[in-house]
Coordinates of C-alpha atoms in Angstrom, one line a residue:
Chain X
M2 CA -31.0 148.3 221.1
M3 CA -30.1 150.1 217.9
K4 CA -33.2 152.1 217.7
P5 CA -32.8 154.3 220.9
L6 CA -29.1 154.9 220.1
F7 CA -30.1 156.0 216.6
L8 CA -32.7 158.3 218.1
V9 CA -30.2 159.8 220.5
V10 CA -27.7 160.4 217.7
F11 CA -30.3 161.9 215.5
L12 CA -31.7 164.2 218.2
T13 CA -28.2 165.3 219.1
L14 CA -27.3 166.2 215.6
F15 CA -30.7 167.8 215.0
S16 CA -30.7 169.9 218.2
S17 CA -27.1 171.1 217.7
K18 CA -28.2 172.5 214.4
I19 CA -31.1 174.4 215.7
M20 CA -29.6 175.4 219.0
A21 CA -28.2 178.9 219.0
Q22 CA -24.6 179.4 220.2
E23 CA -23.9 180.1 223.8
V24 CA -23.4 183.8 224.4
A25 CA -20.9 184.5 227.1
V26 CA -21.3 187.5 229.3
F27 CA -18.5 189.8 230.5
D28 CA -18.9 192.6 232.9
N29 CA -15.4 193.9 232.3
Y30 CA -13.7 194.7 229.0
A31 CA -10.2 193.8 230.2
N32 CA -11.5 190.3 231.1
L33 CA -13.2 190.0 227.7
E34 CA -10.0 190.9 226.0
K35 CA -8.0 188.3 228.0
A36 CA -10.6 185.6 227.5
I37 CA -11.4 185.8 223.8
L38 CA -9.1 188.3 222.0
S39 CA -5.7 187.1 223.1
E40 CA -4.6 184.4 220.7
K41 CA -1.4 185.8 219.3
N42 CA -1.7 184.3 215.9
T43 CA -5.3 185.2 215.3
T44 CA -6.5 188.3 213.5
Y45 CA -9.7 189.5 215.1
V46 CA -12.3 191.7 213.6
V47 CA -14.3 192.9 216.6
N48 CA -17.6 194.6 215.9
F49 CA -19.3 196.6 218.7
W50 CA -23.0 196.6 218.2
A51 CA -26.4 196.2 219.9
T52 CA -29.8 194.8 218.9
W53 CA -31.3 198.3 219.5
C54 CA -28.8 200.0 217.1
A55 CA -30.3 200.0 213.6
P56 CA -27.2 200.8 211.6
C57 CA -25.4 198.0 213.6
V58 CA -28.1 195.4 212.8
K59 CA -27.9 196.5 209.1
E60 CA -24.2 195.7 208.8
L61 CA -24.2 192.4 210.8
P62 CA -24.7 190.3 207.6
Y63 CA -21.4 191.8 206.2
F64 CA -19.6 190.6 209.3
E65 CA -21.2 187.2 209.0
Q66 CA -20.1 186.9 205.4
L67 CA -16.6 188.1 206.4
N68 CA -16.4 185.4 209.1
L69 CA -17.5 182.8 206.6
E70 CA -15.4 183.8 203.6
N71 CA -12.3 185.4 204.9
K72 CA -10.3 182.6 206.5
K73 CA -7.6 185.0 207.7
V74 CA -9.8 186.6 210.3
K75 CA -12.0 185.7 213.2
V76 CA -15.1 187.8 213.7
V77 CA -16.3 188.6 217.2
L78 CA -19.5 190.4 217.7
V79 CA -19.5 192.3 221.0
S80 CA -23.0 193.2 221.9
L81 CA -23.5 196.2 224.2
D82 CA -27.1 195.4 224.8
F83 CA -28.5 196.2 228.3
K84 CA -28.0 193.4 230.8
D85 CA -31.7 193.0 231.5
Q86 CA -32.3 192.3 227.8
Y87 CA -30.0 189.4 227.5
E88 CA -32.8 186.8 227.7
A89 CA -35.5 188.9 226.2
K90 CA -33.8 190.4 223.2
L91 CA -30.2 189.3 222.6
I92 CA -30.6 185.5 222.7
P93 CA -33.7 185.5 220.6
F94 CA -32.0 187.8 218.1
V95 CA -28.9 185.5 217.8
K96 CA -31.2 182.6 217.3
R97 CA -33.4 184.2 214.8
K98 CA -30.6 185.5 212.7
N99 CA -28.7 182.3 213.2
L100 CA -25.5 184.2 213.8
Q101 CA -22.4 182.1 213.2
S102 CA -19.7 184.5 214.3
Q103 CA -18.9 184.4 218.0
V104 CA -21.3 186.7 220.0
V105 CA -20.5 187.9 223.5
L106 CA -22.3 190.4 225.7
L107 CA -20.3 193.1 227.4
T108 CA -22.1 194.8 230.3
D109 CA -19.2 196.9 231.5
K110 CA -20.9 200.3 232.2
D111 CA -17.7 202.1 233.2
Y112 CA -17.4 203.3 229.6
N113 CA -15.1 206.1 230.5
N114 CA -12.6 203.4 231.6
W115 CA -12.9 200.8 228.9
L116 CA -13.7 202.8 225.7
P117 CA -10.1 204.3 225.7
M118 CA -8.8 200.8 226.0
V119 CA -10.3 200.0 222.7
N120 CA -9.3 203.3 221.1
N121 CA -8.6 206.7 222.5
E122 CA -10.4 208.5 219.7
W123 CA -13.6 206.5 220.1
S124 CA -16.4 208.9 221.0
G125 CA -18.7 206.1 222.0
A126 CA -21.0 206.0 219.0
I127 CA -21.8 202.6 217.6
P128 CA -21.4 200.7 215.3
A129 CA -17.6 200.7 215.7
T130 CA -15.0 198.1 214.6
L131 CA -11.6 197.1 215.9
I132 CA -9.1 194.9 214.1
L133 CA -6.5 193.2 216.2
H134 CA -3.6 192.0 214.0
Q135 CA -0.1 191.2 215.1
N136 CA -0.1 193.6 218.0
Q137 CA -1.6 196.3 215.9
K138 CA -5.0 197.9 216.7
I139 CA -6.9 199.4 213.8
F140 CA -10.1 201.1 214.8
V141 CA -12.9 202.7 212.9
E142 CA -16.1 204.4 214.2
K143 CA -18.4 204.1 211.2
S144 CA -20.9 201.9 209.4
F145 CA -19.9 199.8 206.4
E146 CA -21.9 200.3 203.3
N147 CA -21.8 196.7 202.1
F148 CA -19.7 193.5 202.3
S149 CA -17.0 194.6 199.9
D150 CA -16.6 197.9 201.8
L151 CA -15.9 195.9 204.9
N152 CA -13.8 193.2 203.3
E153 CA -11.6 195.8 201.5
F154 CA -11.1 197.7 204.7
V155 CA -10.1 194.5 206.6
T156 CA -7.8 193.2 203.7
K157 CA -6.1 196.6 203.4
N158 CA -5.3 196.6 207.0
I159 CA -4.0 193.1 207.6
N160 CA -1.8 192.7 204.5
Chain P
M1 CA 18.0 224.4 201.1
K2 CA 16.3 225.6 204.2
K3 CA 14.1 227.9 202.1
V4 CA 13.1 225.1 199.8
S5 CA 12.1 222.8 202.7
L6 CA 10.1 225.6 204.3
F7 CA 8.4 226.3 201.0
I8 CA 7.5 222.6 200.7
A9 CA 6.2 222.6 204.3
V10 CA 4.0 225.7 203.6
I11 CA 2.7 224.0 200.4
A12 CA 2.0 220.8 202.3
V13 CA 0.1 222.6 205.1
F14 CA -1.9 224.5 202.5
F15 CA -2.5 221.3 200.5
F16 CA -3.8 219.3 203.5
S17 CA -5.7 222.1 205.1
S18 CA -7.6 222.8 201.9
F19 CA -9.1 219.3 202.2
A20 CA -10.3 219.8 205.8
V21 CA -12.2 223.0 205.1
N22 CA -15.6 221.3 205.0
V23 CA -15.3 219.2 208.1
P24 CA -15.5 221.3 211.2
V25 CA -13.1 220.5 214.0
P26 CA -15.0 219.2 217.0
Y27 CA -15.0 221.5 220.0
K28 CA -12.3 221.0 222.6
I29 CA -12.3 222.2 226.2
G30 CA -11.6 226.0 226.1
D31 CA -13.2 226.6 222.7
K32 CA -15.9 229.1 222.3
A33 CA -19.2 227.4 221.2
T34 CA -21.5 228.8 218.6
D35 CA -24.9 230.2 219.6
F36 CA -27.9 229.0 217.6
K37 CA -31.5 229.9 216.9
L38 CA -33.5 226.7 216.8
K39 CA -37.2 225.8 217.0
S40 CA -38.5 224.0 220.1
V41 CA -41.5 221.7 220.4
D42 CA -43.5 224.7 221.5
G43 CA -43.0 226.3 218.1
K44 CA -40.8 229.1 219.5
M45 CA -37.2 229.8 218.6
Y46 CA -34.5 229.6 221.3
S47 CA -30.9 231.0 221.5
M48 CA -28.5 231.1 224.3
A49 CA -28.4 234.9 223.9
D50 CA -32.0 234.9 225.2
Y51 CA -30.8 234.1 228.6
K52 CA -29.0 237.2 229.7
N53 CA -28.4 236.2 233.3
A54 CA -27.4 232.7 232.7
K55 CA -24.3 231.4 234.5
G56 CA -23.9 228.6 232.0
F57 CA -25.5 226.3 229.5
I58 CA -26.0 222.6 229.5
I59 CA -26.3 221.6 225.8
V60 CA -27.6 218.0 225.5
F61 CA -27.7 216.4 222.1
T62 CA -30.4 213.8 222.5
C63 CA -33.4 212.3 220.7
N64 CA -36.5 210.2 220.9
H65 CA -35.6 206.8 219.5
C66 CA -32.2 206.0 221.0
P67 CA -32.5 203.5 223.9
F68 CA -29.5 205.1 225.5
A69 CA -31.0 208.6 225.3
K70 CA -34.3 207.2 226.7
K71 CA -32.6 205.8 229.7
Y72 CA -31.4 209.4 230.4
E73 CA -34.7 211.2 229.7
D74 CA -35.8 211.5 233.3
R75 CA -32.3 212.4 234.5
I76 CA -32.1 215.2 231.9
N77 CA -35.5 216.5 232.9
D78 CA -34.4 216.5 236.6
L79 CA -31.2 218.3 235.7
A80 CA -33.1 221.0 233.8
K81 CA -35.4 221.6 236.8
K82 CA -32.6 221.5 239.4
Y83 CA -30.2 223.8 237.6
K84 CA -32.5 226.4 236.0
P85 CA -33.0 228.3 239.3
Q86 CA -29.2 228.2 239.8
G87 CA -28.7 229.9 236.5
Y88 CA -27.6 226.9 234.4
I89 CA -29.9 226.6 231.4
L90 CA -30.4 223.1 229.8
L91 CA -31.1 223.1 226.1
A92 CA -31.7 219.8 224.4
I93 CA -31.0 219.5 220.7
N94 CA -32.2 216.6 218.5
P95 CA -29.5 216.3 215.8
N96 CA -31.0 213.4 213.8
D97 CA -32.4 213.8 210.3
P98 CA -36.2 213.2 210.4
I99 CA -36.2 211.3 207.2
A100 CA -33.3 209.0 208.2
Q101 CA -34.9 208.5 211.6
P102 CA -38.7 209.1 211.4
D103 CA -39.1 208.4 215.2
D104 CA -37.2 211.7 215.7
N105 CA -39.3 214.0 213.6
Y106 CA -40.8 217.2 214.9
E107 CA -44.3 215.8 215.7
A108 CA -42.8 212.8 217.5
M109 CA -40.6 215.2 219.5
Q110 CA -43.7 217.2 220.5
V111 CA -45.5 214.0 221.6
R112 CA -42.5 212.8 223.7
A113 CA -42.0 216.2 225.3
K114 CA -45.6 216.2 226.3
E115 CA -45.6 212.6 227.6
K116 CA -42.6 213.2 229.7
A117 CA -43.4 216.8 230.6
F118 CA -40.0 218.1 229.5
A119 CA -39.1 221.1 231.5
F120 CA -36.5 222.3 228.9
P121 CA -36.6 223.5 225.3
Y122 CA -36.3 220.4 223.0
L123 CA -34.9 221.9 219.8
V124 CA -34.6 220.7 216.3
D125 CA -31.2 221.0 214.6
E126 CA -32.9 222.0 211.3
G127 CA -30.7 221.1 208.4
Q128 CA -28.2 219.5 210.8
K129 CA -26.0 222.6 211.0
I130 CA -25.3 222.8 214.7
Y131 CA -24.2 219.3 215.8
P132 CA -21.2 219.1 213.4
Q133 CA -19.9 222.4 214.7
Y134 CA -20.0 221.1 218.3
G135 CA -18.6 217.8 217.2
A136 CA -21.4 215.8 218.7
T137 CA -21.3 212.2 217.4
K138 CA -24.0 210.4 219.3
T139 CA -27.0 210.7 221.5
P140 CA -26.8 211.5 224.4
H141 CA -23.8 213.8 224.2
V142 CA -23.4 216.7 226.6
F143 CA -21.5 220.0 226.3
L144 CA -21.3 222.2 229.4
L145 CA -20.6 225.9 228.6
D146 CA -19.9 228.8 230.9
K147 CA -21.8 232.1 230.5
N148 CA -19.4 233.2 227.8
R149 CA -20.1 230.0 225.9
I150 CA -16.6 228.6 226.6
V151 CA -16.7 224.8 226.5
K152 CA -15.9 223.4 230.0
Y153 CA -17.0 219.8 229.9
I154 CA -17.8 217.3 227.1
G155 CA -19.2 213.8 227.5
A156 CA -21.6 211.8 229.6
I157 CA -24.1 212.7 232.3
D158 CA -22.9 210.1 234.8
D159 CA -21.3 206.7 234.9
N160 CA -24.3 204.4 235.0
V161 CA -26.8 204.3 232.1
D162 CA -28.9 201.5 233.6
S163 CA -29.7 202.9 236.9
A164 CA -29.7 206.5 238.3
A165 CA -29.7 205.0 241.8
D166 CA -26.4 203.1 241.2
V167 CA -24.4 206.1 239.8
K168 CA -21.1 206.5 241.5
E169 CA -19.9 209.6 239.6
K170 CA -22.2 212.4 238.5
Y171 CA -19.8 213.8 235.9
L172 CA -22.0 216.6 234.7
E173 CA -23.2 217.8 238.1
N174 CA -19.6 217.7 239.4
A175 CA -18.6 219.8 236.4
I176 CA -21.3 222.4 237.2
A177 CA -20.1 222.4 240.8
A178 CA -16.6 223.1 239.7
L179 CA -17.8 226.0 237.5
E180 CA -19.6 227.4 240.5
N181 CA -16.4 227.3 242.5
G182 CA -14.4 228.9 239.7
K183 CA -12.5 225.7 239.0
N184 CA -12.0 223.6 235.9
P185 CA -14.0 220.4 236.0
S186 CA -12.2 217.1 236.6
P187 CA -12.6 215.1 234.4
E188 CA -13.1 217.6 231.6
T189 CA -14.2 214.9 229.2
T190 CA -15.7 211.5 229.6
K191 CA -16.6 208.7 227.2
A192 CA -19.9 206.8 226.9
I193 CA -21.7 204.6 224.4
G194 CA -24.5 206.2 222.4
C195 CA -26.5 206.0 219.2
S196 CA -24.7 207.4 216.2
I197 CA -26.3 210.6 214.8
K198 CA -28.5 209.8 211.8
T199 CA -27.6 211.9 208.8
K200 CA -29.4 212.8 205.7
K201 CA -28.6 210.2 202.9

């Protein structure tokens, strides 16, 4: 009787470790904001990226480290990958890199509508990063050089 | 007292503007765009001044490697073919540094232009001197100019990167139509995602 139970527990533990996170898909930015960026007491660091964007992929480890080390913030990685590459590229990427920060896919193509909701000055180039902190929005359209570059920028803006 | 504050204001303006000298201000609607003389994939140099009878210019900052730009390649080619007979000349400029982004070097551009039978000059922004003046930040990034090189529209080609068939608003074509009718485009600017321009390190 003990043996199968043990096996089940073991498998469950094991599989939860190797299983990648679920990546939620949103086709509308306003809905995404409501669903995952709306907790009043949370400071969000939202990074807009895509698997096809080399400078984005390069800076992802800095965001992962930030999520791990800076307990004051929650990192959300908003992928702008193409809808038809969700299964083929995004999911394998998240698995391979073992991303721990929350990843969501945003397929809202009405850029002209939602980009200004993030920030009016955003030209649309990625990577781009948004900090949501106590009703403030801090936005930057650039790549971070390294972890301390990112961490200093975040710390400076939330204190 | 008034004089002192004016003096301070003048100093302040001078002080701050002196820092901005090296960063060109991106073009806004109504600005006059600079001409250029850039090499295309056919080895020849192209300027807007070469097109004496043009009614306007469609300047598209685009490149080889960017998936977003790739999705628009065929549409850009179709636009070039459609509007040239009507007097609107499409000139594509690759703004990326070839070292920072080897897929966008001159030879790769020549290969891509041949594969896709580009019907427009595909120009190299040698030394990355032109794109900062326009204020292009990404590929693709479109600037529509009238025959006097006045900027009339800045932004995206249309509102659906994934599928030309599902486009609801053809921003660029609508802007050209407005120009044809002597009107200002509406909207004059649009936003879209794109690949950041790769600069020399």
